[in-house]
Amino acid sequence: MAIGTTQVADMLDKGNSPDTQDPLIIVPQPDLNKIREHPQASIDLRLGTWFSQSRQTRTGVLKVGADDFIEPVTTFVPFGKSFFLHPRAFVLAITLEWICLPGDISAYVVGKSSWGRAGLIIATATGVHPGYKGCLTLELSNLGDMPIEMRPGMSICQLFLHRIEAIGDSKADSSVLGASRRPKFLPIPYDDIAKKLSESPT
Amino acid sequence: MLEFARQRIQAVLAELERTAFSDFPYKDSEEALKSLQRLFSHSLSTFDGLDDNSAPKMIVNTCEVALKGITDNLPLIGFIVRSTATRNAFEAFGPFRRLAGDLLEPTVPVENRTIKLVFSSEWEYQPFIWDPVAQLKDFLLIGLPASESSNPLLLPLAGHELGHALWLRKNLDKELRQIIGEQVTAAIRQLWDECVKHFPEFANIDPDKLDTQMNTGPLFTALLWCTRQCEEMFCDFVGLGVFGMAFYNAFAYTLSPGLTAHSPMYPDLRTRVDRLGEAGKTFGLEPPEHFAKCIAVNPTLSRSTPSDNLLLKIAEQASAAIWPHLLEKARALTAGVNPGTDQVRLDRILARFRLVAPADNVAYLADIFNAAWIAYNDDTMWKEYPKIHENRREVLRDLVLKNLEIFEIERRLA
């Protein structure tokens, strides 16, 4: 069930208390008064300062199962400066907010309509698992035909929170992909089943 | 000669122009580069009107000045270029610029402060601050070892480097000249027989009139070494005053077990550790258990002679009498930026770190580093999250850097 922002504000408030077990945390914390004044279905998140792009001159092909997936070019864009995303370009970015999801909350990262209409896709892997900790990596792509100017600190996406049935230990390693302040490329997994299928005689 | 010199400057300007396209992480490093561009443009303009028929002396002089400008400034350009490398802890820039202002211009409103900061990395294993550069007035140029420049846990060492800027701004060389001179002459009197043995010129000096001879020969060397040692000690105390326990930890991480080579401009590492340990009482700190033992190597002067060793003994004896005075000075100058360790404040940040989250509403910069070092030294940290525990050093670094960014954001929005 989706959680409205008034309830999210209450959870964030509660999370400020050191006694709260497994709290919801968003830092920098959104303005809770504003959220309560204008309840919505999602929390806006802002663009962070780090960007990563593939180093095309060194990456021949994206191979499945390889440990050395992509050697990125990392860029830091300070507040007040711009990053220009050109048509058909793809870049990993990161949210300004560091997020900790409790064990019974999952989330979806979704673009904002104003950006979408400019051609910007925010994220393709949009699910955030319970227990996630860290800034959220955004997979930005410009599908439009005009370069898009982006500035760290701008509102870039929205987070819809959902309560889920318990999935067991809330401290399970769903945070393995996070706990980072910079966007990272990850190896494309090639699991045992896929390997066995490829090795089986036809 | 004239054409060579002109082309050399044009080459520097071309390189500066290329460098100007770098992704500068903040405007201070960009401004530093622009200042150097102006400097070399001016240098090139000094050749206007000069040709092979100009006065030979003028040609030589102009070329010499231009060449010196290049040899002096090329390392500085390299330093500024390296300030753009993404290995650096960019998130630390804002908080440290603010800290530098609080220390060096405490009575000036933030918007009117003139202090600028360039944080960079250096391919030398020593944190350092550049000596004041005339063409970059008001800039503090602080470098951390390249291999550690993304490690925020070592940033408290920049507190020592800020101490150098404080020493210079407060003109402490001049202020302390008398007391240092008195202690150096007192040490020489105590070691008079040895001095006469190693320095024959001492036989002609009246021990009661030593203070009139301080600007020459071995007396000057002893005074210089003692003054520099006092500055280094003062800077250690500034680092301790600003960052507390985190300074102890960063110091031990960087310098243990010590190096055998010892510059006479520094107190030896073991002495620094001992004095920092004692200085803790002034700041209400108990050094970590490992700190007292972190230096195990006996230092020796490189290229030492018996007379060098005697001068060093004089400088050390004199500085031993002065350090409590330096400590008091450092305490007074740093009191405004860190009121001291408060366990409640630290526990609040640590509670967040345990949840693998940065803390908001942190009151003092030092608290972030002190909580970080507690987390670093706690091997049980994040045991309940095995994957995070496995990478806990890396995760902690990211968490601390994010916390520095949040610390800065909160102040910008306040």
Coordinates of C-alpha atoms in Angstrom, one line a residue:
Chain A
M1 CA 0.0 0.0 0.0
A2 CA 1.4 3.4 -0.9
I3 CA 2.2 5.7 2.0
G4 CA 1.0 9.3 1.9
T5 CA 3.5 12.0 2.6
T6 CA 1.8 13.1 5.9
Q7 CA 2.5 9.7 7.2
V8 CA 6.0 9.8 5.7
A9 CA 6.6 13.1 7.6
D10 CA 5.5 11.4 10.8
M11 CA 7.9 8.5 10.1
L12 CA 10.7 11.0 9.4
D13 CA 9.9 12.9 12.6
K14 CA 9.9 9.6 14.6
G15 CA 13.2 8.6 12.9
N16 CA 14.8 11.7 14.4
S17 CA 14.5 10.1 17.8
P18 CA 17.5 7.9 18.7
D19 CA 15.1 5.4 20.3
T20 CA 13.4 4.5 17.1
Q21 CA 14.3 1.1 15.8
D22 CA 14.8 0.7 12.1
P23 CA 13.7 4.2 11.2
L24 CA 13.0 5.8 7.9
I25 CA 15.7 8.4 7.3
I26 CA 16.1 11.0 4.5
V27 CA 19.1 13.4 4.9
P28 CA 19.0 16.3 4.2
Q29 CA 15.5 16.0 5.6
P30 CA 12.7 17.5 3.5
D31 CA 10.7 20.4 5.1
L32 CA 8.2 18.4 7.1
N33 CA 6.0 21.4 7.7
K34 CA 5.7 21.9 3.9
I35 CA 4.9 18.3 3.4
R36 CA 2.2 18.4 6.0
E37 CA 0.7 21.6 4.5
H38 CA 0.6 20.1 1.1
P39 CA 0.1 16.3 1.4
Q40 CA 1.0 14.3 -1.7
A41 CA 1.7 10.7 -2.7
S42 CA 5.4 11.1 -3.1
I43 CA 8.5 12.9 -1.7
D44 CA 10.6 15.0 -4.0
L45 CA 14.3 14.2 -4.2
R46 CA 17.1 16.5 -5.4
L47 CA 20.0 16.0 -7.8
G48 CA 23.4 15.4 -6.1
T49 CA 26.8 16.6 -7.2
W50 CA 28.4 13.4 -8.7
F51 CA 27.9 12.0 -12.2
S52 CA 29.5 8.9 -13.8
Q53 CA 29.7 8.1 -17.5
S54 CA 31.2 5.2 -19.2
R55 CA 34.7 5.7 -20.6
Q56 CA 33.9 4.8 -24.1
T57 CA 37.5 4.9 -25.3
R58 CA 38.3 2.1 -22.9
T59 CA 35.2 0.1 -22.8
G60 CA 34.8 -2.2 -25.9
V61 CA 31.6 -3.9 -25.0
L62 CA 29.4 -4.5 -21.9
K63 CA 30.0 -8.1 -21.2
V64 CA 27.7 -10.1 -18.9
G65 CA 29.3 -11.6 -15.8
A66 CA 32.5 -9.6 -16.1
D67 CA 33.8 -8.1 -12.8
D68 CA 35.4 -5.1 -14.5
F69 CA 32.2 -3.9 -15.9
I70 CA 32.8 -0.2 -16.9
E71 CA 35.6 2.1 -16.0
P72 CA 33.7 5.3 -15.5
V73 CA 34.6 8.9 -16.0
T74 CA 33.4 10.6 -12.7
T75 CA 32.5 14.3 -12.6
F76 CA 31.8 16.5 -9.7
V77 CA 29.5 19.4 -10.3
P78 CA 29.4 21.9 -7.4
F79 CA 26.2 23.7 -6.4
G80 CA 25.6 26.6 -8.8
K81 CA 27.3 24.9 -11.7
S82 CA 25.6 22.9 -14.5
F83 CA 25.8 19.5 -16.1
F84 CA 24.5 19.4 -19.7
L85 CA 23.0 16.1 -20.8
H86 CA 23.0 16.0 -24.6
P87 CA 20.4 14.2 -26.7
R88 CA 20.8 10.4 -26.5
A89 CA 23.5 10.7 -23.8
F90 CA 23.4 8.5 -20.8
V91 CA 24.8 9.3 -17.4
L92 CA 24.6 7.9 -13.9
A93 CA 23.7 10.6 -11.3
I94 CA 22.8 10.4 -7.7
T95 CA 20.3 11.9 -5.4
L96 CA 21.4 14.6 -3.0
E97 CA 19.5 12.7 -0.2
W98 CA 20.9 9.8 1.6
I99 CA 18.1 7.4 2.4
C100 CA 17.6 4.5 4.8
L101 CA 14.5 2.5 4.3
P102 CA 13.1 0.4 7.1
G103 CA 12.7 -3.4 6.7
D104 CA 9.0 -3.1 5.9
I105 CA 9.1 -0.2 3.4
S106 CA 10.1 -0.4 -0.3
A107 CA 10.1 2.5 -2.8
Y108 CA 9.9 3.4 -6.4
V109 CA 11.9 6.2 -8.0
V110 CA 9.9 8.0 -10.6
G111 CA 10.6 11.0 -12.8
K112 CA 8.9 14.3 -12.6
S113 CA 6.6 15.3 -15.3
S114 CA 8.4 18.6 -16.0
W115 CA 11.6 16.8 -16.7
G116 CA 9.8 14.0 -18.6
R117 CA 8.4 16.5 -21.0
A118 CA 11.8 17.8 -21.6
G119 CA 12.8 14.3 -22.7
L120 CA 14.6 13.3 -19.5
I121 CA 14.3 9.7 -18.3
I122 CA 15.3 9.6 -14.6
A123 CA 15.6 5.9 -13.8
T124 CA 15.1 2.6 -15.4
A125 CA 15.8 0.4 -12.4
T126 CA 13.3 2.1 -10.2
G127 CA 12.7 -0.3 -7.4
V128 CA 14.3 0.4 -4.0
H129 CA 14.4 -2.6 -1.7
P130 CA 13.5 -2.6 2.0
G131 CA 16.6 -1.9 4.2
Y132 CA 18.3 0.1 1.4
K133 CA 20.9 2.6 2.7
G134 CA 22.7 5.3 0.7
C135 CA 22.0 7.8 -2.0
L136 CA 19.9 6.6 -4.9
T137 CA 21.6 6.1 -8.3
L138 CA 19.7 7.7 -11.1
E139 CA 20.1 6.5 -14.7
L140 CA 19.6 9.7 -16.7
S141 CA 19.0 9.7 -20.4
N142 CA 18.0 12.5 -22.7
L143 CA 15.4 11.2 -25.1
G144 CA 14.6 14.7 -26.4
D145 CA 16.3 16.6 -29.1
M146 CA 17.6 19.5 -27.0
P147 CA 20.5 19.4 -24.5
I148 CA 19.2 19.6 -21.0
E149 CA 20.8 21.7 -18.3
M150 CA 20.8 20.2 -14.8
R151 CA 22.0 21.7 -11.6
P152 CA 22.8 19.9 -8.3
G153 CA 20.2 20.8 -5.7
M154 CA 17.3 20.8 -8.2
S155 CA 14.3 18.7 -7.6
I156 CA 14.9 15.8 -10.0
C157 CA 12.7 12.8 -9.1
Q158 CA 10.0 11.6 -6.7
L159 CA 10.0 8.7 -4.3
F160 CA 6.8 6.7 -3.8
L161 CA 7.0 4.6 -0.5
H162 CA 5.1 1.4 0.0
R163 CA 4.6 -0.7 3.0
I164 CA 5.2 -4.4 2.3
E165 CA 4.6 -7.6 4.1
A166 CA 7.5 -8.5 6.3
I167 CA 10.3 -10.1 4.2
G168 CA 12.3 -11.5 7.1
D169 CA 15.3 -9.8 8.6
S170 CA 15.1 -6.1 8.0
K171 CA 18.9 -5.9 8.3
A172 CA 19.4 -8.3 5.4
D173 CA 22.0 -7.1 2.9
S174 CA 19.6 -5.2 0.6
S175 CA 21.9 -2.3 1.1
V176 CA 24.7 -4.0 -0.8
L177 CA 24.1 -1.9 -3.8
G178 CA 24.0 1.3 -1.8
A179 CA 25.9 2.8 1.1
S180 CA 27.6 5.2 -1.3
R181 CA 27.5 8.9 -2.1
R182 CA 28.6 8.5 -5.7
P183 CA 26.9 6.6 -8.6
K184 CA 28.5 3.4 -9.5
F185 CA 28.3 1.1 -12.5
L186 CA 27.7 -2.5 -11.5
P187 CA 28.6 -5.8 -13.1
I188 CA 25.8 -7.4 -15.1
P189 CA 25.0 -10.6 -13.2
Y190 CA 25.3 -13.9 -15.0
D191 CA 23.9 -16.5 -12.6
D192 CA 24.4 -20.2 -12.3
I193 CA 21.2 -21.1 -14.1
A194 CA 22.1 -18.9 -17.0
K195 CA 25.6 -20.5 -17.0
K196 CA 24.2 -24.0 -16.9
L197 CA 21.8 -23.3 -19.7
S198 CA 24.6 -22.0 -21.9
E199 CA 26.8 -25.1 -21.1
S200 CA 24.0 -27.7 -21.6
P201 CA 24.3 -29.8 -24.8
T202 CA 21.6 -29.1 -27.3
Chain B
M1 CA 67.3 34.8 -25.6
L2 CA 64.4 37.3 -26.0
E3 CA 62.5 35.0 -28.3
F4 CA 63.1 31.9 -26.1
A5 CA 61.8 33.8 -23.0
R6 CA 58.7 35.0 -24.9
Q7 CA 57.9 31.6 -26.2
R8 CA 58.3 30.0 -22.7
I9 CA 55.7 32.4 -21.3
Q10 CA 53.4 31.8 -24.3
A11 CA 53.7 28.1 -23.6
V12 CA 52.7 28.6 -20.0
L13 CA 49.8 30.7 -21.0
A14 CA 48.7 28.1 -23.5
E15 CA 48.8 25.5 -20.8
L16 CA 46.8 27.7 -18.4
E17 CA 44.2 28.2 -21.1
R18 CA 43.9 24.5 -21.6
T19 CA 43.7 24.0 -17.8
A20 CA 41.0 26.6 -17.5
F21 CA 38.7 24.0 -19.2
S22 CA 39.0 21.7 -16.2
D23 CA 36.0 20.8 -14.1
F24 CA 36.8 23.0 -11.2
P25 CA 35.1 21.8 -8.0
Y26 CA 34.7 25.2 -6.5
K27 CA 35.4 28.8 -7.5
D28 CA 38.5 29.4 -5.3
S29 CA 40.7 27.0 -7.4
E30 CA 39.3 28.6 -10.6
E31 CA 40.1 32.0 -9.3
A32 CA 43.6 30.9 -8.3
L33 CA 44.2 29.8 -11.9
K34 CA 42.8 33.1 -13.2
S35 CA 45.2 35.0 -11.0
L36 CA 48.1 33.1 -12.5
Q37 CA 46.8 33.7 -16.0
R38 CA 46.8 37.5 -15.2
L39 CA 50.3 37.2 -13.8
F40 CA 51.7 35.5 -16.9
S41 CA 49.8 37.8 -19.2
H42 CA 51.5 40.7 -17.4
S43 CA 54.8 38.9 -17.6
L44 CA 54.4 38.6 -21.4
S45 CA 53.5 42.3 -21.7
T46 CA 56.9 43.2 -20.1
F47 CA 58.4 42.1 -23.4
D48 CA 56.4 44.7 -25.4
G49 CA 58.8 47.1 -27.0
L50 CA 61.8 45.0 -26.4
D51 CA 63.8 43.7 -29.3
D52 CA 67.4 42.8 -30.1
N53 CA 68.3 46.4 -30.2
S54 CA 67.2 47.1 -26.6
A55 CA 69.7 47.6 -23.8
P56 CA 71.4 44.2 -23.2
K57 CA 71.0 44.6 -19.4
M58 CA 67.3 45.2 -19.8
I59 CA 66.9 42.1 -22.0
V60 CA 68.7 39.9 -19.5
N61 CA 66.8 41.3 -16.6
T62 CA 63.4 40.9 -18.2
C63 CA 64.2 37.4 -19.4
E64 CA 65.5 36.5 -15.9
V65 CA 62.4 37.7 -14.1
A66 CA 60.2 35.9 -16.6
L67 CA 62.2 32.7 -16.2
K68 CA 62.0 32.9 -12.4
G69 CA 58.2 33.5 -12.7
I70 CA 57.9 30.2 -14.5
T71 CA 60.2 28.1 -12.2
D72 CA 58.4 29.5 -9.2
N73 CA 54.9 29.1 -10.4
L74 CA 54.8 25.9 -12.4
P75 CA 54.6 23.7 -9.3
L76 CA 51.8 26.0 -8.2
I77 CA 49.9 25.5 -11.4
G78 CA 50.3 21.7 -11.0
F79 CA 48.9 22.0 -7.5
I80 CA 45.8 23.9 -8.8
V81 CA 45.4 21.4 -11.6
R82 CA 45.4 18.5 -9.1
S83 CA 42.8 20.3 -7.0
T84 CA 40.3 19.3 -9.8
A85 CA 41.1 15.6 -9.5
T86 CA 38.0 13.6 -8.4
R87 CA 40.2 11.7 -5.9
N88 CA 40.0 14.8 -3.6
A89 CA 37.5 15.1 -0.8
F90 CA 35.5 17.9 -2.5
E91 CA 32.7 17.8 0.1
A92 CA 35.2 19.0 2.7
F93 CA 35.9 22.2 0.8
G94 CA 32.9 24.2 2.1
P95 CA 33.2 23.3 5.7
F96 CA 37.0 23.8 5.7
R97 CA 36.7 27.2 4.0
R98 CA 34.2 28.2 6.7
L99 CA 36.5 26.9 9.4
A100 CA 39.5 28.8 7.9
G101 CA 37.4 32.0 8.1
D102 CA 36.3 31.3 11.6
L103 CA 39.9 30.8 12.7
L104 CA 41.6 33.5 10.7
E105 CA 38.9 36.2 10.4
P106 CA 36.7 35.4 13.4
T107 CA 35.3 38.9 13.7
V108 CA 34.5 39.4 10.0
P109 CA 31.0 38.5 8.8
V110 CA 31.1 35.4 6.6
E111 CA 30.1 37.4 3.5
N112 CA 33.0 39.9 3.9
R113 CA 35.7 37.4 4.6
T114 CA 38.7 37.4 2.2
I115 CA 40.1 34.0 2.9
K116 CA 40.1 31.6 0.0
L117 CA 41.0 28.0 0.0
V118 CA 42.4 25.5 -2.4
F119 CA 42.4 21.9 -1.3
S120 CA 44.6 19.7 -3.5
S121 CA 46.6 16.6 -3.5
E122 CA 50.3 16.2 -3.6
W123 CA 52.6 13.4 -4.7
E124 CA 54.5 13.6 -1.4
Y125 CA 53.5 11.8 1.7
Q126 CA 53.2 14.9 3.9
P127 CA 50.2 17.1 4.4
F128 CA 51.4 20.6 3.8
I129 CA 50.5 24.2 3.3
W130 CA 52.2 26.4 0.7
D131 CA 54.2 29.3 1.9
P132 CA 52.3 32.5 1.2
V133 CA 52.4 33.3 -2.5
A134 CA 52.4 37.0 -3.3
Q135 CA 50.3 36.5 -6.5
L136 CA 47.7 34.5 -4.6
K137 CA 47.2 36.8 -1.6
D138 CA 44.5 35.6 0.8
F139 CA 44.6 32.0 -0.6
L140 CA 45.4 29.1 1.6
L141 CA 46.8 26.3 -0.4
I142 CA 46.6 23.0 1.5
G143 CA 47.7 19.7 0.1
L144 CA 47.1 16.2 1.3
P145 CA 49.0 13.1 0.1
A146 CA 47.5 11.9 -3.1
S147 CA 47.0 8.4 -1.8
E148 CA 44.9 9.6 1.1
S149 CA 43.3 12.7 -0.4
S150 CA 39.9 11.1 -0.5
N151 CA 40.2 9.8 3.0
P152 CA 38.1 12.3 5.1
L153 CA 39.4 10.7 8.4
L154 CA 42.7 12.4 7.8
L155 CA 41.3 15.8 7.2
P156 CA 41.9 16.9 10.8
L157 CA 45.6 17.1 9.8
A158 CA 44.6 20.1 7.8
G159 CA 44.1 21.7 11.3
H160 CA 47.9 21.7 11.7
E161 CA 48.2 23.4 8.3
L162 CA 45.7 26.0 9.3
G163 CA 47.9 26.6 12.3
H164 CA 50.6 27.8 9.9
A165 CA 48.2 30.3 8.4
L166 CA 47.3 31.4 11.9
W167 CA 50.9 31.8 12.9
L168 CA 51.5 34.0 9.9
R169 CA 48.4 36.1 10.2
K170 CA 48.9 36.7 13.9
N171 CA 52.5 37.5 13.3
L172 CA 53.6 35.1 16.0
D173 CA 57.2 35.0 14.8
K174 CA 57.4 38.6 15.8
E175 CA 55.3 38.3 19.0
L176 CA 57.3 35.4 20.3
R177 CA 60.7 36.5 19.1
Q178 CA 61.6 37.8 22.6
I179 CA 60.6 34.8 24.5
I180 CA 62.2 32.4 22.0
G181 CA 65.4 34.5 22.0
E182 CA 65.5 34.4 25.8
Q183 CA 65.1 30.7 26.0
V184 CA 67.7 30.1 23.2
T185 CA 70.2 32.3 25.0
A186 CA 69.4 30.6 28.3
A187 CA 70.0 27.2 26.7
I188 CA 73.3 28.4 25.2
R189 CA 74.5 29.6 28.6
Q190 CA 73.7 26.2 30.1
L191 CA 75.7 24.5 27.4
W192 CA 78.4 27.2 27.2
D193 CA 81.4 24.9 27.4
E194 CA 80.1 22.7 24.6
C195 CA 79.3 25.7 22.5
V196 CA 82.9 27.1 22.9
K197 CA 84.3 23.7 22.0
H198 CA 82.2 23.4 18.8
F199 CA 82.1 27.1 17.7
P200 CA 85.4 28.8 18.3
E201 CA 83.8 32.2 17.7
F202 CA 81.9 31.8 21.0
A203 CA 85.2 32.4 22.8
N204 CA 84.9 36.1 21.8
I205 CA 81.3 36.5 22.9
D206 CA 80.3 37.7 26.3
P207 CA 77.7 35.2 27.6
D208 CA 75.8 38.1 29.2
K209 CA 75.5 39.8 25.8
L210 CA 74.3 36.9 23.8
D211 CA 71.1 38.6 22.9
T212 CA 73.0 41.2 20.8
Q213 CA 74.5 38.5 18.7
M214 CA 71.4 36.5 17.7
N215 CA 71.4 37.5 14.0
T216 CA 74.7 35.9 13.1
G217 CA 76.3 32.5 12.8
P218 CA 75.3 29.5 14.9
L219 CA 73.2 31.7 17.2
F220 CA 71.0 32.6 14.3
T221 CA 70.7 28.9 13.3
A222 CA 69.7 27.9 16.8
L223 CA 67.1 30.7 16.9
L224 CA 65.7 29.8 13.5
W225 CA 65.4 26.1 14.3
C226 CA 63.8 26.9 17.7
T227 CA 61.4 29.3 16.1
R228 CA 60.4 26.8 13.4
Q229 CA 60.0 24.0 16.0
C230 CA 57.8 26.4 18.0
E231 CA 55.7 27.0 15.0
E232 CA 55.3 23.3 14.3
M233 CA 54.3 22.7 17.9
F234 CA 51.8 25.5 17.9
C235 CA 50.3 24.0 14.7
D236 CA 50.0 20.6 16.4
F237 CA 48.1 22.3 19.2
V238 CA 45.9 24.2 16.8
G239 CA 45.0 20.9 15.1
L240 CA 44.3 19.4 18.5
G241 CA 42.3 22.4 19.6
V242 CA 40.2 22.4 16.4
F243 CA 39.6 18.6 16.0
G244 CA 40.3 17.0 19.4
M245 CA 40.6 13.2 19.5
A246 CA 40.3 13.0 15.7
F247 CA 43.6 14.9 15.4
Y248 CA 45.3 12.3 17.6
N249 CA 44.0 9.5 15.5
A250 CA 44.8 11.1 12.1
F251 CA 48.3 12.0 13.4
A252 CA 49.0 8.4 14.5
Y253 CA 47.5 6.9 11.2
T254 CA 49.7 9.1 9.1
L255 CA 53.0 9.1 10.9
S256 CA 53.3 5.8 12.8
P257 CA 55.9 4.3 13.4
G258 CA 57.8 7.4 12.4
L259 CA 60.6 8.2 10.0
T260 CA 64.3 8.1 10.9
A261 CA 65.0 11.3 8.9
H262 CA 64.5 14.3 11.1
S263 CA 64.5 17.9 10.0
P264 CA 65.8 20.4 12.6
M265 CA 62.9 22.6 11.7
Y266 CA 60.6 20.2 13.4
P267 CA 60.6 18.8 16.9
D268 CA 61.3 15.1 16.6
L269 CA 58.1 13.0 16.3
R270 CA 58.4 11.4 19.7
T271 CA 58.6 14.8 21.3
R272 CA 55.5 15.9 19.3
V273 CA 53.6 12.9 20.5
D274 CA 54.6 13.5 24.1
R275 CA 53.6 17.2 24.0
L276 CA 50.4 16.5 22.2
G277 CA 49.6 13.9 24.8
E278 CA 50.2 16.4 27.6
A279 CA 48.3 19.1 25.7
G280 CA 45.2 16.9 25.8
K281 CA 44.6 18.0 29.5
T282 CA 44.2 21.6 28.3
F283 CA 41.5 20.6 25.9
G284 CA 39.9 18.0 28.2
L285 CA 41.1 15.1 26.1
E286 CA 42.6 11.8 27.0
P287 CA 44.7 10.6 24.1
P288 CA 43.8 7.2 22.7
E289 CA 45.8 4.4 24.2
H290 CA 47.7 3.7 21.0
F291 CA 48.8 7.3 20.5
A292 CA 51.7 7.4 23.0
K293 CA 53.2 4.3 21.4
C294 CA 52.6 5.3 17.8
I295 CA 56.2 6.5 17.2
A296 CA 58.7 3.7 17.6
V297 CA 61.5 4.8 15.3
N298 CA 64.4 6.9 16.7
P299 CA 64.9 9.9 14.5
T300 CA 68.3 11.2 13.5
L301 CA 69.3 14.4 11.7
S302 CA 70.1 13.7 8.1
R303 CA 73.7 14.8 7.4
S304 CA 74.3 15.7 11.0
T305 CA 77.6 16.9 12.4
P306 CA 78.4 17.3 16.1
S307 CA 77.9 21.0 15.9
D308 CA 74.5 20.5 14.2
N309 CA 73.5 18.2 17.0
L310 CA 74.5 20.8 19.5
L311 CA 72.5 23.5 17.8
L312 CA 69.5 21.1 17.7
K313 CA 70.0 20.4 21.4
I314 CA 69.9 24.2 22.1
A315 CA 66.8 24.6 19.9
E316 CA 65.0 21.7 21.6
Q317 CA 66.0 22.8 25.1
A318 CA 64.6 26.2 24.4
S319 CA 61.4 25.0 22.8
A320 CA 60.8 22.7 25.7
A321 CA 60.6 25.7 27.9
I322 CA 58.2 27.6 25.5
W323 CA 55.6 25.0 24.5
P324 CA 53.2 25.6 27.4
H325 CA 53.1 29.2 26.2
L326 CA 52.3 28.0 22.6
L327 CA 49.7 25.7 23.9
E328 CA 47.9 28.5 25.7
K329 CA 48.1 30.6 22.6
A330 CA 46.6 27.8 20.5
R331 CA 43.9 27.2 23.0
A332 CA 42.8 30.8 23.0
L333 CA 42.8 31.0 19.2
T334 CA 40.8 27.8 18.7
A335 CA 38.3 28.1 21.5
G336 CA 35.7 29.7 19.2
V337 CA 35.6 26.8 16.7
N338 CA 35.4 23.8 19.0
P339 CA 34.1 24.2 22.5
G340 CA 35.4 20.7 23.4
T341 CA 34.2 17.2 23.2
D342 CA 30.6 16.5 24.2
Q343 CA 29.6 12.9 24.5
V344 CA 25.9 13.7 23.9
R345 CA 26.7 15.4 20.6
L346 CA 29.0 12.6 19.6
D347 CA 26.5 9.9 20.6
R348 CA 23.9 11.5 18.4
I349 CA 26.1 11.3 15.3
L350 CA 27.3 7.8 16.2
A351 CA 23.7 6.6 16.5
R352 CA 23.1 7.8 12.9
F353 CA 26.4 6.2 11.7
R354 CA 25.3 2.9 13.3
L355 CA 22.2 3.1 11.1
V356 CA 24.5 3.7 8.1
A357 CA 23.2 7.2 7.8
P358 CA 24.8 10.7 8.0
A359 CA 23.7 12.9 10.8
D360 CA 21.9 16.2 10.3
N361 CA 22.0 19.3 12.5
V362 CA 25.6 18.7 13.6
A363 CA 26.8 21.7 15.6
Y364 CA 30.6 21.5 15.2
L365 CA 32.7 20.2 12.3
A366 CA 35.0 18.4 14.7
D367 CA 32.1 16.3 16.0
I368 CA 31.8 14.6 12.6
F369 CA 35.5 13.5 12.6
N370 CA 35.5 12.5 16.2
A371 CA 32.4 10.3 15.7
A372 CA 34.0 8.9 12.5
W373 CA 37.1 7.8 14.3
I374 CA 35.1 6.1 17.0
A375 CA 33.3 4.2 14.3
Y376 CA 36.6 3.4 12.6
N377 CA 38.1 2.0 15.8
D378 CA 35.0 -0.1 16.5
D379 CA 35.4 -3.4 14.8
T380 CA 31.9 -4.4 15.6
M381 CA 30.5 -1.5 13.5
W382 CA 27.8 -2.8 11.1
K383 CA 28.4 -6.4 12.0
E384 CA 24.6 -6.8 11.5
Y385 CA 25.0 -5.8 7.9
P386 CA 27.7 -8.3 6.7
K387 CA 28.2 -6.8 3.2
I388 CA 28.6 -3.3 4.6
H389 CA 30.8 -4.6 7.4
E390 CA 33.1 -6.2 4.9
N391 CA 33.6 -2.8 3.2
R392 CA 33.3 -0.8 6.3
R393 CA 36.3 1.5 5.8
E394 CA 35.0 2.5 2.3
V395 CA 31.4 2.9 3.5
L396 CA 32.6 5.1 6.5
R397 CA 34.6 7.3 4.2
D398 CA 31.5 7.9 2.0
L399 CA 29.3 8.4 5.0
V400 CA 31.7 11.0 6.5
L401 CA 32.0 12.9 3.1
K402 CA 28.3 12.9 2.7
N403 CA 28.0 14.2 6.3
L404 CA 30.4 17.0 5.4
E405 CA 28.2 17.9 2.4
I406 CA 25.1 18.0 4.6
F407 CA 26.9 20.1 7.2
E408 CA 27.6 22.6 4.5
I409 CA 24.1 22.5 2.9
E410 CA 22.5 23.2 6.3
R411 CA 24.7 26.3 6.8
R412 CA 24.0 27.6 3.3
L413 CA 20.3 27.2 3.8
A414 CA 20.3 28.6 7.3

